[in-house]
Coordinates of C-alpha atoms in Angstrom, one line a residue:
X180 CA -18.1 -76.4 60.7
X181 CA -20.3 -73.8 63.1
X182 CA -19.9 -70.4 61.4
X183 CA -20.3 -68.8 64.7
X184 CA -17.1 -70.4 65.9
X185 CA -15.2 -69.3 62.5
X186 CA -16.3 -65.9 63.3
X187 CA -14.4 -66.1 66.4
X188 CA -11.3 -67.7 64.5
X189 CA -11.5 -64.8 61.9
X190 CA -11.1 -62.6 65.3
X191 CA -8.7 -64.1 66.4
X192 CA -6.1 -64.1 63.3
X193 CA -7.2 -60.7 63.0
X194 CA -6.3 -58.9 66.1
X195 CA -3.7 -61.8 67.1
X196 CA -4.9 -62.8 70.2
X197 CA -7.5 -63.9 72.0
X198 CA -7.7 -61.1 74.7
X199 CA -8.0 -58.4 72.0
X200 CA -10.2 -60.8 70.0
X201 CA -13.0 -60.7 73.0
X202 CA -12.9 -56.9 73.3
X203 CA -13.6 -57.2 69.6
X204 CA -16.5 -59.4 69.5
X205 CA -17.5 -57.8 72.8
X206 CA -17.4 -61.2 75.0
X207 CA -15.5 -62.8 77.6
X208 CA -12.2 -64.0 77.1
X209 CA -13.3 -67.7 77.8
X210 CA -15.8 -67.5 76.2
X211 CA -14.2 -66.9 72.9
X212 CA -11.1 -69.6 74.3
X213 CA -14.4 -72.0 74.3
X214 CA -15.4 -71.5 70.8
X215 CA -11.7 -72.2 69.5
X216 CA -11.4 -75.1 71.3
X217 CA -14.3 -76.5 69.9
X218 CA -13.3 -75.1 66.2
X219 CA -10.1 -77.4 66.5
X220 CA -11.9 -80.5 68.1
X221 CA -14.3 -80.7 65.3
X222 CA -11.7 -80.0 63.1
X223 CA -9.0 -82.3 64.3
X224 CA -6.1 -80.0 64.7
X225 CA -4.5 -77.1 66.2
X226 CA -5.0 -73.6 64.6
X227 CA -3.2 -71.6 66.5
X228 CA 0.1 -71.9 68.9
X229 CA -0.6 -70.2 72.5
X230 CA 2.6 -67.7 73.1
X231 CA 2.8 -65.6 76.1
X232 CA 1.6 -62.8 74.5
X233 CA -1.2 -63.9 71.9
X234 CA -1.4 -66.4 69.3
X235 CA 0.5 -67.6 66.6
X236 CA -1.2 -69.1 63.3
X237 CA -0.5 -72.8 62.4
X238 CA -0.3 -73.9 58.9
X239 CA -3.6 -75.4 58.8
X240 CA -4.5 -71.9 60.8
X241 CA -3.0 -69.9 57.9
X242 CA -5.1 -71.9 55.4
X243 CA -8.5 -71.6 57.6
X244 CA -7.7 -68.2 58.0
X245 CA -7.3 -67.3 54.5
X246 CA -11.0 -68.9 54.0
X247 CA -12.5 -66.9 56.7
X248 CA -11.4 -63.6 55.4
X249 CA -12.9 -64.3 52.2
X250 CA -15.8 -65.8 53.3
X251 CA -17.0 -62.8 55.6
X252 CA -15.4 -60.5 53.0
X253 CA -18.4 -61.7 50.8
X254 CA -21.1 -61.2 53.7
X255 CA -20.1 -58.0 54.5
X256 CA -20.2 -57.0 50.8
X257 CA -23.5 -58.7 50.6
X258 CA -24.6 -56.2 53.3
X259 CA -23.6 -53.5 51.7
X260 CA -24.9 -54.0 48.3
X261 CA -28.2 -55.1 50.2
X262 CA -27.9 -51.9 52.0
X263 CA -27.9 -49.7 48.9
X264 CA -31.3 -51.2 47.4
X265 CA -33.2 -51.2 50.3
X266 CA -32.4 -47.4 50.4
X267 CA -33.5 -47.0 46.7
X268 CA -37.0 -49.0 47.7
X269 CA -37.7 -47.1 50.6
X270 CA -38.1 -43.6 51.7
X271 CA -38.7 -40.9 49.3
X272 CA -36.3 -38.8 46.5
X273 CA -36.6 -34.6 46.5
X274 CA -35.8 -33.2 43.4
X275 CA -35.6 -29.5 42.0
X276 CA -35.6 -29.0 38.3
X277 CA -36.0 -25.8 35.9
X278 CA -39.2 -25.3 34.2
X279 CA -38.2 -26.5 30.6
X280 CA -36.5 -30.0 32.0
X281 CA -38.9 -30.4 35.0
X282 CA -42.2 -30.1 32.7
X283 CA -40.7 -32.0 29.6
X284 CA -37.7 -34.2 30.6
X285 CA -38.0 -35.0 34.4
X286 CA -41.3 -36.6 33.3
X287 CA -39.3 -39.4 31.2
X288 CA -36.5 -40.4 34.1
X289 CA -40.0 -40.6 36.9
X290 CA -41.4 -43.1 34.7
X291 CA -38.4 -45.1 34.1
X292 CA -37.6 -44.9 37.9
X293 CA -41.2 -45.6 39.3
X294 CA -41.1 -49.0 37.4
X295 CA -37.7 -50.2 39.3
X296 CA -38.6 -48.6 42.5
X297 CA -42.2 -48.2 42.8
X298 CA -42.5 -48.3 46.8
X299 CA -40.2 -44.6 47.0
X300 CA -41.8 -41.8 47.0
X301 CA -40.8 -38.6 44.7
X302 CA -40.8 -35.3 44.9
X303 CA -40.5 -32.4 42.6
X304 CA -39.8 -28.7 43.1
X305 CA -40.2 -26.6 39.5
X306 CA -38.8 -23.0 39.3
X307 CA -36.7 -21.0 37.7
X308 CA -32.6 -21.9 38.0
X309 CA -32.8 -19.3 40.7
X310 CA -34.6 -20.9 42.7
X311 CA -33.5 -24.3 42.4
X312 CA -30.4 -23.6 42.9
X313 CA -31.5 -22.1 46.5
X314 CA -33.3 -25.1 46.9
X315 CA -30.6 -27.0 46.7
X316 CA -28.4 -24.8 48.8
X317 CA -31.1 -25.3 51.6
X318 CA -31.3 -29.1 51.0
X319 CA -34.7 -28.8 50.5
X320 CA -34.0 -30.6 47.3
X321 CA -31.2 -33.4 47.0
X322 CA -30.7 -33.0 43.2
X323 CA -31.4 -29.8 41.1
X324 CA -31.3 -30.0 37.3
X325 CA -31.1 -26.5 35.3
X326 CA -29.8 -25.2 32.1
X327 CA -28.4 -21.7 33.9
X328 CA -25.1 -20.9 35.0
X329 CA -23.9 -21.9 38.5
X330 CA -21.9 -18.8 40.2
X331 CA -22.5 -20.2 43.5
X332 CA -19.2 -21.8 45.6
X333 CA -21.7 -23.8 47.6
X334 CA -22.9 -25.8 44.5
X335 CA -21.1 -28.1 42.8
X336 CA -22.6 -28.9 39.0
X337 CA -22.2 -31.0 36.4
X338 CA -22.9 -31.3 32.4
X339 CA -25.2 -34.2 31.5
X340 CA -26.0 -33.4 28.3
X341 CA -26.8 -30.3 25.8
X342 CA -30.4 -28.9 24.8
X343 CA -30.9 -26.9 21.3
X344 CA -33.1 -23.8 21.4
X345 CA -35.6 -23.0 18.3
X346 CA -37.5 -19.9 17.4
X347 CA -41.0 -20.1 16.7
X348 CA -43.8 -18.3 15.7
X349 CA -47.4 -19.3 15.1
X350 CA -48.9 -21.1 11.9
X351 CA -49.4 -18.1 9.1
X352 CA -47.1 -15.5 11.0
X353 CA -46.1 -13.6 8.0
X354 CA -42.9 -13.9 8.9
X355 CA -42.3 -17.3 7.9
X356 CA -42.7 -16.1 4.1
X357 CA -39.4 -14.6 4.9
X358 CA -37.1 -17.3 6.0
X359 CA -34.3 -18.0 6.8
X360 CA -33.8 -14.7 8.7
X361 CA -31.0 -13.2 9.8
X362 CA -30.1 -12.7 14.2
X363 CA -30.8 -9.3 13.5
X364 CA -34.0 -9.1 11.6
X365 CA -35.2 -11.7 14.5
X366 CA -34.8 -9.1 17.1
X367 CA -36.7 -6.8 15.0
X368 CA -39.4 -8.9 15.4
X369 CA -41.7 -8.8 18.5
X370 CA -39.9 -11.3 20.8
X371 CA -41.3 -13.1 23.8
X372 CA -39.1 -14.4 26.9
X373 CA -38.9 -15.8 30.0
X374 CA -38.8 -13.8 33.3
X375 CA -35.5 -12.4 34.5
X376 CA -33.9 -15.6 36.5
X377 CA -34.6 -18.2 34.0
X378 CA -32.1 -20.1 33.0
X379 CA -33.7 -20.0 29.3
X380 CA -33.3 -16.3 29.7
X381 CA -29.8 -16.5 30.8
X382 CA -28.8 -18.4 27.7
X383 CA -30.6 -16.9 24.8
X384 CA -29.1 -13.2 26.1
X385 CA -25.9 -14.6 26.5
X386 CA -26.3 -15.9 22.7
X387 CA -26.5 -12.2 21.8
X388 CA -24.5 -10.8 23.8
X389 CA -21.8 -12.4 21.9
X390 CA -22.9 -10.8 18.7
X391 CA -23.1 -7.7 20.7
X392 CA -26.8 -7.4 20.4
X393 CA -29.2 -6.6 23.6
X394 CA -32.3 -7.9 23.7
X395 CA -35.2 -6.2 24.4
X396 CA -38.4 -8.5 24.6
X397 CA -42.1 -6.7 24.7
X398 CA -43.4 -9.6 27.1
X399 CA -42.1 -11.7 29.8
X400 CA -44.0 -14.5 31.0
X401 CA -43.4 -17.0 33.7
X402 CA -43.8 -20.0 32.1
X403 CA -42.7 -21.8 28.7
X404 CA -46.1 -23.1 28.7
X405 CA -47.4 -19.5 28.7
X406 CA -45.1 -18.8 26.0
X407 CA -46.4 -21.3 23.5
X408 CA -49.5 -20.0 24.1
X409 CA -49.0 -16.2 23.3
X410 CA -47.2 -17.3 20.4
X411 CA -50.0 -19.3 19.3
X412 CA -52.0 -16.4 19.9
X413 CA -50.0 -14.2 17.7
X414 CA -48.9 -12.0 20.1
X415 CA -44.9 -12.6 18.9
X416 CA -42.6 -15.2 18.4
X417 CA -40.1 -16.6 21.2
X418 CA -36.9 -19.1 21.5
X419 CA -37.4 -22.0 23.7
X420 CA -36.6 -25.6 24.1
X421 CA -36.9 -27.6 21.2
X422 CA -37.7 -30.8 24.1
X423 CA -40.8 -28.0 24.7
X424 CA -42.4 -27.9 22.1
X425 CA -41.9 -31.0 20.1
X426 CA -45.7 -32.3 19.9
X427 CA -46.3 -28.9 18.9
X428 CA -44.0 -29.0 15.9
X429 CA -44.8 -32.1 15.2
X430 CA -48.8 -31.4 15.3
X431 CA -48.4 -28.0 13.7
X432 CA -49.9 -25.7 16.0
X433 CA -46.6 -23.8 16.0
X434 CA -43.8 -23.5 13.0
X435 CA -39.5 -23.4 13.8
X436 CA -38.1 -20.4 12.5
X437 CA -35.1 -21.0 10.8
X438 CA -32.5 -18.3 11.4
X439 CA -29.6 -18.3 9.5
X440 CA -26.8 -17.4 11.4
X441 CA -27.8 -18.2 15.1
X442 CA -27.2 -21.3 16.6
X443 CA -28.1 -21.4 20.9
X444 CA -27.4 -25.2 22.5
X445 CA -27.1 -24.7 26.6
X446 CA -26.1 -27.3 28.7
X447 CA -27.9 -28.9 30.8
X448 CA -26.7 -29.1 34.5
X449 CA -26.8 -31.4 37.7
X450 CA -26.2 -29.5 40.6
X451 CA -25.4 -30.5 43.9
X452 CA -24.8 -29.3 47.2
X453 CA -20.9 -29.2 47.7
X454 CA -19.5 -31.9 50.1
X455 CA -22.7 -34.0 50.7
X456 CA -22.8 -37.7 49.4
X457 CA -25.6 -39.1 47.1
X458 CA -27.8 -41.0 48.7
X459 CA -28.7 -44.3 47.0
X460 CA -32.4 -42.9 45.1
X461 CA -30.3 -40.0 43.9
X462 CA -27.2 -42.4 42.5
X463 CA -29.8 -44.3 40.8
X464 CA -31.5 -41.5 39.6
X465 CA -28.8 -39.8 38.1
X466 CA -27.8 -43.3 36.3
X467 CA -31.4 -43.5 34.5
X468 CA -31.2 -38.9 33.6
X469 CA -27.8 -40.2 31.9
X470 CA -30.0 -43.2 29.6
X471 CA -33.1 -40.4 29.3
X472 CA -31.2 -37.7 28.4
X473 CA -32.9 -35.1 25.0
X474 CA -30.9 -35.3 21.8
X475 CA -30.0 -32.5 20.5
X476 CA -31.6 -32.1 16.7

């Protein structure tokens, strides 16, 4: 059976006749009379019944018929699905993440992603949720991943998992001889932050907000790497991502302060421009953030 010809049939029962078939396939009207004709010769029997106006299936044209649509059912699927992964292999992925998740967790999901798809290219933007979220607003960025709040009717976001923030202070801190503390004898300490804009910022004041309590830090510094290092320093202690400093804890170079009745977990946010579809990198991106995502401890 020439396929070409059963492409024409598949026309054919389609639209229901064999004028409306050719402005379908864009070809003459004998033309595609020629190809049925043929279809039925090497077939041995009729498959459709002429009528003045168009064509009526035979039995054996109802079964043919019924094979056709599944059969090119299947190749356009296949075209689709084919579709998809060549746009995840090619081209390149723009992404815009907060400082915590792009310097700690972003890291994790590239490698993962690189290994399936190692002939895109990627892209990342880090700044504070401010400005990723502009970012994304723009479309500079396809994807932006923050742990602030999303105000903005333009953005659409969604939760894909939950971070834990720690206080910490640096190896022999007097303080620690004290533990557990209490919220308020941590704010009586000097406390370190994050510039005004930062989604880590956001969070920890809205943690005491709810115990009515303002916080008043004596530095802000524009990175949680410069944190960790002016705590180490002993210039203060600070509240940041656990996922931050985890080698750090781990190594000993800086010490969690436990705090007795203070508890901060944010979420952690996908944000999207509203109304614009994924395109394939980003879908499978976001499938491998979900199977990378941080634990909270």
């Amino acid at each position: 059976m020439n396929l070409n010809h059963l492409r024409v049939f598949h026309a054919i029962a389609a639209a229901g006749s064999i004028t409306a078939a050719a402005r379908t396939l864009q070809v003459s009207q004998p033309a595609v009379s020629k190809q049925l004709s043929d279809l039925e010769g090497a077939l041995g029997t009729h498959l459709v019944d002429r009528l003045p106006r168009g064509v009526r299936l035979t039995t054996a044209g109802r079964v043919l018929a019924e094979h056709a649509a599944r059969i090119f059912g299947v190749e356009q699927t296949a075209e689709v699905e084919l579709a998809a992964l060549l746009g995840v292999r090619r081209g390149q992925l723009s992404l815009g993440a907060s400082t915590t998740i792009g310097s700690y967790l972003v890291p994790r999901v590239f490698g993962a992603f690189r290994r399936l798809h190692p002939a895109l290219r990627l892209e990342l933007e880090i700044g504070n949720t401010a400005t990723i979220h502009d970012l994304v607003r723009q479309q500079v960025v396809e994807l932006g991943l923050t742990e602030g709040f999303v105000t903005d009717d333009d953005l659409t976001t969604k939760v894909f998992d939950q971070d834990e923030m720690v206080a910490i202070a640096a190896p022999g801190d007097p303080v620690l001889a004290r533990t557990p503390l209490t919220t308020k004898e941590l704010l009586a300490l000097p406390l370190l932050m994050r510039e005004r804009g930062s989604g880590t910022r956001e969070v920890i004041e809205a943690a005491f907000a709810k115990k009515r309590l303002v916080v008043e830090p004596v530095m802000s510094l524009g990175s949680t790497e410069a944190l960790k290092n002016a705590v180490a320093a002993g210039l203060g202690i600070a509240i940041v991502s656990r996922l931050a400093v985890e080698l750090e804890l781990v190594g000993g170079s800086l010490v969690a302060i436990e705090v007795s009745d203070l508890v901060i977990r944010r979420a952690l946010h996908l944000v999207e421009l509203r109304g614009k579809s994924r395109s394939p990198a980003a879908s499978r991106f976001v499938e491998l953030l979900g199977q990378s995502r941080p634990k909270p401890r």
